[in-house]
Amino acid sequence: MRKRGTYLGLLMALLIVWVAGCSSAPAPTAQQQPAQQQPAQQAPAQKPAEQKPAEQKPAAPAAQPTQAPAQQPAAPAAGQPVKGGTLTVSHGQNVADTLNQHISINTTSRMVAAHVLDRLVAVDPKTGDIKPWLAESWEVSPDGKVYTFKLRKDVKFHDGTPFNAQAVKYNFDYIVKPDTKRAFAWQAVGAEKYDKTEVVDDSTVKVTFKSANPSFLVMLSDGGMGIDSPTAMEKAGADYGVKTLVGSGPFKFKEWVKDQRVVLVRNDDYKWPSPIAKNKGVAYLDELVYREVPDAATRLAALEANEIQLVTMTEPQVAQIKGNKDLQVLTTPKAGTSRMYLMNTAKGPTADLKVRQAMNYAIDKKALLQLPAWSNIGNPGLAPLPANMVPGGDLSKLKEVDYAYDPEKAKALLEEAGWKVGADGIREKNGEKLVLDMVTTSTTTSQVEPVDQMLRKVGAKLNIRTGDFNFWIGTTQKGDFNITLMSDSGYNGPALVNQFFRTGQAYNWYGYSNKDVDDMLDKAMNATNQKDVWDNIMKAQTQVVKDAVGVMGWEQLYVYGASAKVKDVWFNEVGFPYFFDTWIAK
Amino acid sequence: MASSTLNPAHPLAREAPARRPQSQWVMVFRQLRRNRGALVGLAIIIFMVIVAFAAPLIAPYDPLEQVVADALKPPSPEHLFGTDDVGRDMLSRIIYGGQITLRVGLISVTIAGTIGTLLGIIAGFYGGWLDTLIMRLIDILLAFPGLLLALTIIAILGPGLFNVMIAVGIGGIPSYTRVARGTTLTVRERDYVMSGRVTGCSDLRIMFRYILPNVLPPLIVLATVGVAGAILTAAGLSFLGLGAQPPTPEWGSMLTNGRTYLRQAWWFTMFPGLAVMVTVLAINMFGDGLRDALDPKLRR
């Protein structure tokens, strides 16, 4: 007992010395290039390349990386892509299960597989338009049940076998096997509605659903819906996705060492790039390595040491690399809902609309974002769906009903609602104090503590209850809270709004029930065209904001840190980075 | 404490027959005085207790007051220990955190000590199937590592500082039970216990008047060191986000919040870490000294 205590004390001392050491000596940021070949003249690989990769011109002050936000000035670099080099990437999550997308439920797995597997169609992240890829064209029957695809004839899988209608049928039939039910692909393909796939001829395939499946084409563009080589899948059996992964993509699978890395190498025979890529030839990178580094601080340190060239970051880390000329911060909106402080409309003080409105006026969303927990990036939330999730990013209607920060109005509303200031500055009504139960996970305390401070200024306060995810979801599901910090990811915006705000729906743990909103959501969910869907969704969102079901928090981002030498990273429509266009400046 | 009721048949008294009989605690204090480490530890503990009690007078700021503009400011004359990520004064938070730390340490040890000692005395006094039952239960408890046991209990009770005290308390029970039982076994056959029986004292009276005072010394040492262990475990649980609820200025949860900004704001983790370290070290040093002082074999 005694000894153990002393040792623990010593251990702590060591830890502190180490921490102090770290902070006093800034980590070296020497740029050590991974071993690379001289660029030399790049032999025009295949096909007429629109941008002929040229020799690197040193230090011409030049273009911003495609997605770079204003955070970091781009380091001077030649604007022309050069071939060669290894890009090492690390995401927060590991490839946890398998790279076989017919089975995987893992997001990182999809991000990785997207480089090995091509899809039938591509979605332009800027416009949301659906473009042909492995499918040259397609027809949708008027009832939305039958999709007929004309396929490219020149596509070969990495194992040399041809891509054809049989391959597509094999893939879809595999996805809807009942034993893959939990998989992302199962949901993406709409397996519950799936009827059959028929091979019309070698390059024509017909997919039939039992009922209309309007999201099918959009979902087909996701990395999780890539087309694998049936031959390779049959051959590898249970090892498929573990020891091998064979698609037709710009990178070939080399190895996956679980919990360590996935290594992909360039496919030099690649001739069928996604139409939305700038690159019309083969990939520029020799190798694409996904390293698994679960801890965010370690990832950032590895980025600074140039062991890794692109990492996922947390918002608070952004400030840490500010001013580092060798690094850039890339952000892209996250697919899903805004991060919302949702209020219990069924019980407690927040059952009163006036109290909920007061909370909205009392919380200064803009001021929150300036705190270190947000590093001053991102936008305040206006609606359950952030701008990136609505057509044309148009939330102007929601701006009209937004609550501007106005503590005086908040106070007045609370007075109206009968909450009078007590002796300790906290309001009370019928002997009950205006102390609101805020439930969240313990990793998000710095996202709720400032709210407490803001509420104190209008005479309310929070009783913050934190725990692990299970505590949060258990407590929230029971409705045992006044406020809960909540969001969900996904790209089916209308379905998300429905899940959050329709009476009795999956996530509606705060007891919100508005008949008008239910009607709008019903109309949206059953609409046959996109305009009707969105008209109703926007109306429903507006009503939700008017009913002050929550404080709309902020629009979430994916934040990446990258070496300034990494150019032309772009993100697909759901915010996953795609490295086909990417090159490393010398 | 038990000094006034100390039985002349007490082992300490017996083993030092040449000396003038004096209060056990006076002797203990004399011993302690010779142990420099223990004195330093005691001084730090006393300092901590004073600071914790006088927190409202000493702390330069309200530990909960957030000044957004001052977020993550390094140590300066205004904020000696810097500020945290929502602009609260770290020094004030650490001072107030002392109150919580002391409370956690004392309450959990009280829980562990009371229940553990009671069970131990009962087991040792009655023996037989009751002894077997209690001790096997204690063995089961002992089979789990302390932190794991605490995590399990918190998973059942839910997160929160009070539940942490209970969890750490329950985790501490086995060692008190084992020590109390062992000492009881030796004490219960002593003549003064026998005489108690002969004169018709009730079991309760024998256990509390005759046995308890004599099993206390080793338990006190255990409890002192136990406070340090409890503080460390509680800080660990808060670090995992299962203990103190925000905005409570608890050292462990301050550490975990600071971890995010480890490279950007060293003061955010260093000062709470130092506070935990110094406290635990001081209590351990004092506990060591106390053990030596209470050990008759080491007495000079």
CSV table of N, CA, C and O in Angstrom, one decimal, chain A residues 1-2 5-6 8-9 12-13 16 18-20 23 27 295 297 300-301 304 314 316 319-320 367 371-373 442 445-446 449-450 452-453 456 464-468 471, chain B residues 64-66 68 71-72 85-86 88 93 159 222 225-226 229 232 240-242 245-247 257 259-264 266 269-270 273-274 276-277 280-281 284 288 291:
chain,number,residue,atom,x,y,z
A,1,MET,N,0.8,-1.2,0.0
A,1,MET,CA,0.0,0.0,0.0
A,1,MET,C,0.9,1.2,0.0
A,1,MET,O,0.8,2.1,-0.9
A,2,ARG,N,1.8,1.3,1.0
A,2,ARG,CA,2.6,2.5,1.1
A,2,ARG,C,3.5,2.6,-0.1
A,2,ARG,O,3.5,3.7,-0.7
A,5,GLY,N,1.6,3.7,-3.2
A,5,GLY,CA,1.3,5.2,-3.2
A,5,GLY,C,2.5,6.0,-3.6
A,5,GLY,O,2.4,6.9,-4.4
A,6,THR,N,3.7,5.7,-3.0
A,6,THR,CA,4.8,6.5,-3.3
A,6,THR,C,5.2,6.4,-4.7
A,6,THR,O,5.5,7.4,-5.4
A,8,LEU,N,3.3,5.8,-7.2
A,8,LEU,CA,2.3,6.5,-8.0
A,8,LEU,C,2.7,8.0,-8.0
A,8,LEU,O,2.6,8.7,-9.0
A,9,GLY,N,3.1,8.4,-6.8
A,9,GLY,CA,3.5,9.8,-6.6
A,9,GLY,C,4.7,10.1,-7.5
A,9,GLY,O,4.7,11.1,-8.3
A,12,MET,N,3.7,10.3,-11.1
A,12,MET,CA,3.1,11.6,-11.4
A,12,MET,C,4.1,12.7,-11.6
A,12,MET,O,4.0,13.5,-12.5
A,13,ALA,N,5.1,12.7,-10.7
A,13,ALA,CA,6.2,13.7,-10.8
A,13,ALA,C,6.9,13.6,-12.2
A,13,ALA,O,7.1,14.6,-12.8
A,16,ILE,N,4.8,15.0,-14.8
A,16,ILE,CA,4.8,16.4,-14.9
A,16,ILE,C,6.1,17.0,-15.4
A,16,ILE,O,6.0,18.0,-16.2
A,18,TRP,N,7.8,15.6,-17.6
A,18,TRP,CA,7.7,15.4,-19.0
A,18,TRP,C,6.8,16.4,-19.7
A,18,TRP,O,7.1,17.0,-20.7
A,19,VAL,N,5.7,16.7,-19.0
A,19,VAL,CA,4.8,17.7,-19.6
A,19,VAL,C,5.5,19.1,-19.7
A,19,VAL,O,5.4,19.8,-20.7
A,20,ALA,N,6.2,19.4,-18.6
A,20,ALA,CA,6.9,20.7,-18.6
A,20,ALA,C,7.9,20.7,-19.7
A,20,ALA,O,8.1,21.7,-20.4
A,23,SER,N,6.4,21.4,-23.0
A,23,SER,CA,5.8,22.8,-23.2
A,23,SER,C,6.9,23.8,-23.4
A,23,SER,O,6.8,24.8,-24.1
A,27,ALA,N,8.1,21.5,-30.0
A,27,ALA,CA,8.5,20.3,-30.8
A,27,ALA,C,9.1,20.8,-32.1
A,27,ALA,O,8.7,21.7,-32.8
A,295,ASP,N,-4.8,8.5,-30.7
A,295,ASP,CA,-4.8,9.7,-29.9
A,295,ASP,C,-4.6,11.0,-30.7
A,295,ASP,O,-3.6,11.1,-31.4
A,297,ALA,N,-3.6,14.0,-29.8
A,297,ALA,CA,-2.3,14.8,-29.6
A,297,ALA,C,-1.1,14.1,-30.3
A,297,ALA,O,-0.3,14.7,-30.8
A,300,LEU,N,-1.2,14.8,-34.0
A,300,LEU,CA,-0.7,16.2,-34.3
A,300,LEU,C,0.8,16.2,-34.2
A,300,LEU,O,1.4,16.8,-35.1
A,301,ALA,N,1.3,15.6,-33.2
A,301,ALA,CA,2.8,15.6,-33.1
A,301,ALA,C,3.4,14.9,-34.3
A,301,ALA,O,4.4,15.3,-34.8
A,304,GLU,N,3.4,17.2,-37.2
A,304,GLU,CA,4.5,18.3,-37.1
A,304,GLU,C,5.8,17.7,-37.4
A,304,GLU,O,6.7,18.4,-37.9
A,314,THR,N,-8.9,17.8,-33.7
A,314,THR,CA,-10.0,18.4,-33.0
A,314,THR,C,-10.0,19.9,-33.1
A,314,THR,O,-8.9,20.4,-33.3
A,316,PRO,N,-10.0,22.2,-30.8
A,316,PRO,CA,-9.1,23.0,-29.9
A,316,PRO,C,-7.6,22.9,-30.4
A,316,PRO,O,-6.8,23.8,-30.1
A,319,ALA,N,-5.8,26.0,-32.9
A,319,ALA,CA,-5.0,27.1,-32.3
A,319,ALA,C,-3.5,26.7,-32.1
A,319,ALA,O,-2.6,27.5,-32.2
A,320,GLN,N,-3.3,25.4,-31.9
A,320,GLN,CA,-1.9,25.0,-31.6
A,320,GLN,C,-1.0,25.0,-32.8
A,320,GLN,O,0.2,25.1,-32.6
A,367,ALA,N,-20.3,33.9,-29.6
A,367,ALA,CA,-19.3,34.0,-28.6
A,367,ALA,C,-18.7,32.6,-28.2
A,367,ALA,O,-17.5,32.4,-28.0
A,371,LEU,N,-14.4,30.5,-28.3
A,371,LEU,CA,-13.6,29.9,-27.2
A,371,LEU,C,-12.7,28.8,-27.8
A,371,LEU,O,-12.8,28.3,-28.9
A,372,PRO,N,-11.7,28.5,-27.0
A,372,PRO,CA,-10.7,27.5,-27.4
A,372,PRO,C,-11.3,26.1,-27.8
A,372,PRO,O,-10.7,25.5,-28.7
A,373,ALA,N,-12.4,25.8,-27.2
A,373,ALA,CA,-13.0,24.5,-27.6
A,373,ALA,C,-13.5,24.5,-29.0
A,373,ALA,O,-13.7,23.4,-29.6
A,442,SER,N,-18.7,13.3,-21.0
A,442,SER,CA,-17.7,14.0,-20.2
A,442,SER,C,-16.6,14.6,-21.2
A,442,SER,O,-15.9,15.4,-20.7
A,445,THR,N,-17.5,18.6,-21.9
A,445,THR,CA,-17.8,19.6,-20.9
A,445,THR,C,-17.5,21.0,-21.3
A,445,THR,O,-18.2,21.9,-20.9
A,446,SER,N,-16.4,21.2,-22.1
A,446,SER,CA,-16.1,22.6,-22.4
A,446,SER,C,-17.1,23.1,-23.4
A,446,SER,O,-17.0,24.3,-23.8
A,449,GLU,N,-20.0,24.1,-20.3
A,449,GLU,CA,-19.7,25.0,-19.2
A,449,GLU,C,-19.9,26.5,-19.6
A,449,GLU,O,-20.4,27.2,-18.8
A,450,PRO,N,-19.5,26.9,-20.8
A,450,PRO,CA,-19.7,28.3,-21.1
A,450,PRO,C,-21.2,28.7,-21.2
A,450,PRO,O,-21.6,29.8,-20.9
A,452,ASP,N,-23.4,27.5,-19.2
A,452,ASP,CA,-23.8,27.8,-17.8
A,452,ASP,C,-23.6,29.2,-17.4
A,452,ASP,O,-24.4,29.9,-16.9
A,453,GLN,N,-22.4,29.7,-17.8
A,453,GLN,CA,-22.0,31.1,-17.5
A,453,GLN,C,-23.0,32.1,-18.1
A,453,GLN,O,-23.4,33.0,-17.5
A,456,ARG,N,-26.3,32.1,-16.3
A,456,ARG,CA,-26.2,32.8,-15.0
A,456,ARG,C,-26.5,34.2,-15.1
A,456,ARG,O,-27.0,34.9,-14.2
A,464,ILE,N,-24.9,20.4,-14.5
A,464,ILE,CA,-24.3,19.6,-15.6
A,464,ILE,C,-24.1,18.2,-15.1
A,464,ILE,O,-23.5,18.0,-14.1
A,465,ARG,N,-24.6,17.2,-15.9
A,465,ARG,CA,-24.4,15.8,-15.5
A,465,ARG,C,-23.7,15.2,-16.7
A,465,ARG,O,-24.2,15.1,-17.8
A,466,THR,N,-22.5,14.7,-16.5
A,466,THR,CA,-21.7,14.0,-17.5
A,466,THR,C,-21.4,12.6,-17.2
A,466,THR,O,-21.4,12.2,-16.0
A,467,GLY,N,-21.0,11.9,-18.2
A,467,GLY,CA,-20.6,10.5,-18.0
A,467,GLY,C,-20.1,10.0,-19.4
A,467,GLY,O,-19.9,10.8,-20.3
A,468,ASP,N,-20.0,8.7,-19.5
A,468,ASP,CA,-19.6,8.2,-20.8
A,468,ASP,C,-20.8,8.1,-21.7
A,468,ASP,O,-21.9,8.6,-21.4
A,471,PHE,N,-23.9,6.5,-20.4
A,471,PHE,CA,-24.6,7.3,-19.4
A,471,PHE,C,-25.5,8.3,-20.1
A,471,PHE,O,-26.7,8.5,-19.8
B,64,LEU,N,-15.7,29.6,-10.3
B,64,LEU,CA,-16.6,29.3,-11.4
B,64,LEU,C,-16.8,30.4,-12.4
B,64,LEU,O,-17.4,30.3,-13.5
B,65,GLU,N,-16.2,31.6,-12.1
B,65,GLU,CA,-16.4,32.8,-12.9
B,65,GLU,C,-15.6,32.6,-14.2
B,65,GLU,O,-14.4,32.5,-14.2
B,66,GLN,N,-16.3,32.6,-15.4
B,66,GLN,CA,-15.6,32.5,-16.6
B,66,GLN,C,-15.5,33.9,-17.3
B,66,GLN,O,-16.4,34.6,-17.4
B,68,VAL,N,-14.4,35.0,-20.7
B,68,VAL,CA,-14.1,34.5,-22.0
B,68,VAL,C,-12.8,35.1,-22.6
B,68,VAL,O,-12.0,34.4,-23.2
B,71,ALA,N,-9.5,33.4,-21.7
B,71,ALA,CA,-9.3,31.9,-21.9
B,71,ALA,C,-7.9,31.6,-22.2
B,71,ALA,O,-7.2,32.2,-23.0
B,72,LEU,N,-7.4,30.5,-21.5
B,72,LEU,CA,-6.0,30.0,-21.8
B,72,LEU,C,-4.9,31.0,-21.7
B,72,LEU,O,-4.0,31.0,-22.5
B,85,ASP,N,-9.6,26.8,-20.2
B,85,ASP,CA,-10.1,27.0,-21.5
B,85,ASP,C,-11.4,27.8,-21.6
B,85,ASP,O,-11.9,28.2,-22.7
B,86,VAL,N,-12.0,28.1,-20.5
B,86,VAL,CA,-13.2,29.0,-20.5
B,86,VAL,C,-12.9,30.3,-19.7
B,86,VAL,O,-13.8,31.0,-19.4
B,88,ARG,N,-11.3,30.6,-16.6
B,88,ARG,CA,-11.4,30.6,-15.1
B,88,ARG,C,-10.0,30.6,-14.5
B,88,ARG,O,-9.1,30.0,-15.1
B,93,ARG,N,-9.3,27.7,-8.7
B,93,ARG,CA,-9.9,26.4,-8.9
B,93,ARG,C,-9.1,25.4,-8.1
B,93,ARG,O,-9.7,24.4,-7.5
B,159,PRO,N,-22.4,8.2,-12.7
B,159,PRO,CA,-21.3,9.0,-12.4
B,159,PRO,C,-21.7,10.1,-11.4
B,159,PRO,O,-22.8,10.4,-11.2
B,222,LEU,N,-3.3,2.4,8.2
B,222,LEU,CA,-4.0,2.0,6.9
B,222,LEU,C,-4.8,3.2,6.4
B,222,LEU,O,-4.8,3.5,5.2
B,225,VAL,N,-2.7,6.2,5.0
B,225,VAL,CA,-2.3,6.0,3.6
B,225,VAL,C,-3.4,5.8,2.7
B,225,VAL,O,-3.4,6.2,1.5
B,226,GLY,N,-4.5,5.3,3.2
B,226,GLY,CA,-5.7,5.1,2.4
B,226,GLY,C,-6.3,6.4,1.8
B,226,GLY,O,-6.8,6.4,0.7
B,229,GLY,N,-4.5,7.1,-1.3
B,229,GLY,CA,-5.0,6.2,-2.3
B,229,GLY,C,-6.4,6.6,-2.8
B,229,GLY,O,-6.6,6.6,-4.0
B,232,LEU,N,-6.2,9.6,-5.0
B,232,LEU,CA,-5.6,9.3,-6.3
B,232,LEU,C,-6.7,8.6,-7.2
B,232,LEU,O,-6.9,8.9,-8.4
B,240,LEU,N,-11.3,10.3,-15.9
B,240,LEU,CA,-12.1,9.5,-16.9
B,240,LEU,C,-13.5,10.0,-17.1
B,240,LEU,O,-14.2,9.5,-17.9
B,241,GLY,N,-13.8,11.1,-16.4
B,241,GLY,CA,-15.1,11.8,-16.6
B,241,GLY,C,-16.2,11.1,-15.9
B,241,GLY,O,-17.4,11.3,-16.1
B,242,LEU,N,-15.9,10.3,-14.8
B,242,LEU,CA,-16.9,9.6,-14.1
B,242,LEU,C,-17.1,10.2,-12.7
B,242,LEU,O,-18.1,9.8,-12.0
B,245,GLN,N,-18.6,16.4,-11.3
B,245,GLN,CA,-19.4,17.0,-12.5
B,245,GLN,C,-19.0,18.4,-12.7
B,245,GLN,O,-18.8,19.2,-11.7
B,246,PRO,N,-18.9,18.8,-13.9
B,246,PRO,CA,-18.5,20.2,-14.2
B,246,PRO,C,-19.7,21.1,-13.7
B,246,PRO,O,-20.8,20.7,-13.7
B,247,PRO,N,-19.4,22.3,-13.3
B,247,PRO,CA,-18.1,23.0,-13.3
B,247,PRO,C,-17.3,22.8,-12.0
B,247,PRO,O,-16.4,23.6,-11.7
B,257,ASN,N,-9.5,18.0,-18.6
B,257,ASN,CA,-9.8,19.1,-19.5
B,257,ASN,C,-8.5,19.7,-20.1
B,257,ASN,O,-8.5,20.1,-21.2
B,259,ARG,N,-5.8,18.2,-20.6
B,259,ARG,CA,-5.1,17.3,-21.5
B,259,ARG,C,-5.2,17.7,-23.0
B,259,ARG,O,-4.3,17.6,-23.8
B,260,THR,N,-6.4,18.2,-23.3
B,260,THR,CA,-6.7,18.7,-24.7
B,260,THR,C,-5.7,19.8,-25.1
B,260,THR,O,-5.4,19.9,-26.3
B,261,TYR,N,-5.3,20.6,-24.2
B,261,TYR,CA,-4.5,21.7,-24.5
B,261,TYR,C,-3.0,21.5,-24.0
B,261,TYR,O,-2.3,22.5,-23.7
B,262,LEU,N,-2.7,20.3,-23.9
B,262,LEU,CA,-1.4,19.9,-23.2
B,262,LEU,C,-0.2,20.7,-23.8
B,262,LEU,O,0.6,21.2,-23.1
B,263,ARG,N,-0.2,20.8,-25.1
B,263,ARG,CA,1.0,21.5,-25.7
B,263,ARG,C,0.9,22.9,-25.9
B,263,ARG,O,1.8,23.7,-26.1
B,264,GLN,N,-0.4,23.4,-25.7
B,264,GLN,CA,-0.6,24.8,-25.9
B,264,GLN,C,-0.6,25.5,-24.6
B,264,GLN,O,-0.3,26.7,-24.5
B,266,TRP,N,0.5,24.5,-20.9
B,266,TRP,CA,1.0,23.5,-19.9
B,266,TRP,C,0.5,23.7,-18.5
B,266,TRP,O,0.3,22.8,-17.8
B,269,THR,N,-2.6,21.6,-17.2
B,269,THR,CA,-2.5,20.3,-16.6
B,269,THR,C,-1.4,20.3,-15.5
B,269,THR,O,-1.6,19.5,-14.5
B,270,MET,N,-0.4,21.1,-15.6
B,270,MET,CA,0.7,20.9,-14.6
B,270,MET,C,0.3,21.3,-13.2
B,270,MET,O,0.6,20.5,-12.3
B,273,GLY,N,-2.0,18.7,-11.6
B,273,GLY,CA,-1.1,17.5,-11.5
B,273,GLY,C,-0.2,17.6,-10.3
B,273,GLY,O,-0.1,16.7,-9.4
B,274,LEU,N,0.4,18.8,-10.2
B,274,LEU,CA,1.3,19.0,-9.0
B,274,LEU,C,0.5,18.9,-7.7
B,274,LEU,O,1.0,18.4,-6.7
B,276,VAL,N,-2.2,17.2,-7.0
B,276,VAL,CA,-2.5,15.8,-6.6
B,276,VAL,C,-1.2,15.2,-6.1
B,276,VAL,O,-1.2,14.5,-5.1
B,277,MET,N,-0.1,15.4,-6.8
B,277,MET,CA,1.2,14.8,-6.4
B,277,MET,C,1.6,15.2,-5.0
B,277,MET,O,1.9,14.3,-4.2
B,280,VAL,N,-0.7,13.7,-2.3
B,280,VAL,CA,-0.6,12.3,-2.1
B,280,VAL,C,0.8,12.0,-1.5
B,280,VAL,O,0.9,11.1,-0.6
B,281,LEU,N,1.8,12.7,-1.9
B,281,LEU,CA,3.1,12.4,-1.4
B,281,LEU,C,3.1,12.8,0.1
B,281,LEU,O,3.7,12.0,0.9
B,284,ASN,N,1.3,10.3,2.2
B,284,ASN,CA,2.1,9.0,2.3
B,284,ASN,C,3.3,9.2,3.2
B,284,ASN,O,3.6,8.2,4.0
B,288,ASP,N,3.7,7.0,6.5
B,288,ASP,CA,4.9,6.2,6.8
B,288,ASP,C,5.4,6.4,8.2
B,288,ASP,O,5.7,5.5,9.0
B,291,ARG,N,3.2,5.0,10.9
B,291,ARG,CA,3.4,3.5,11.0
B,291,ARG,C,4.6,3.2,11.8
B,291,ARG,O,4.5,2.4,12.7
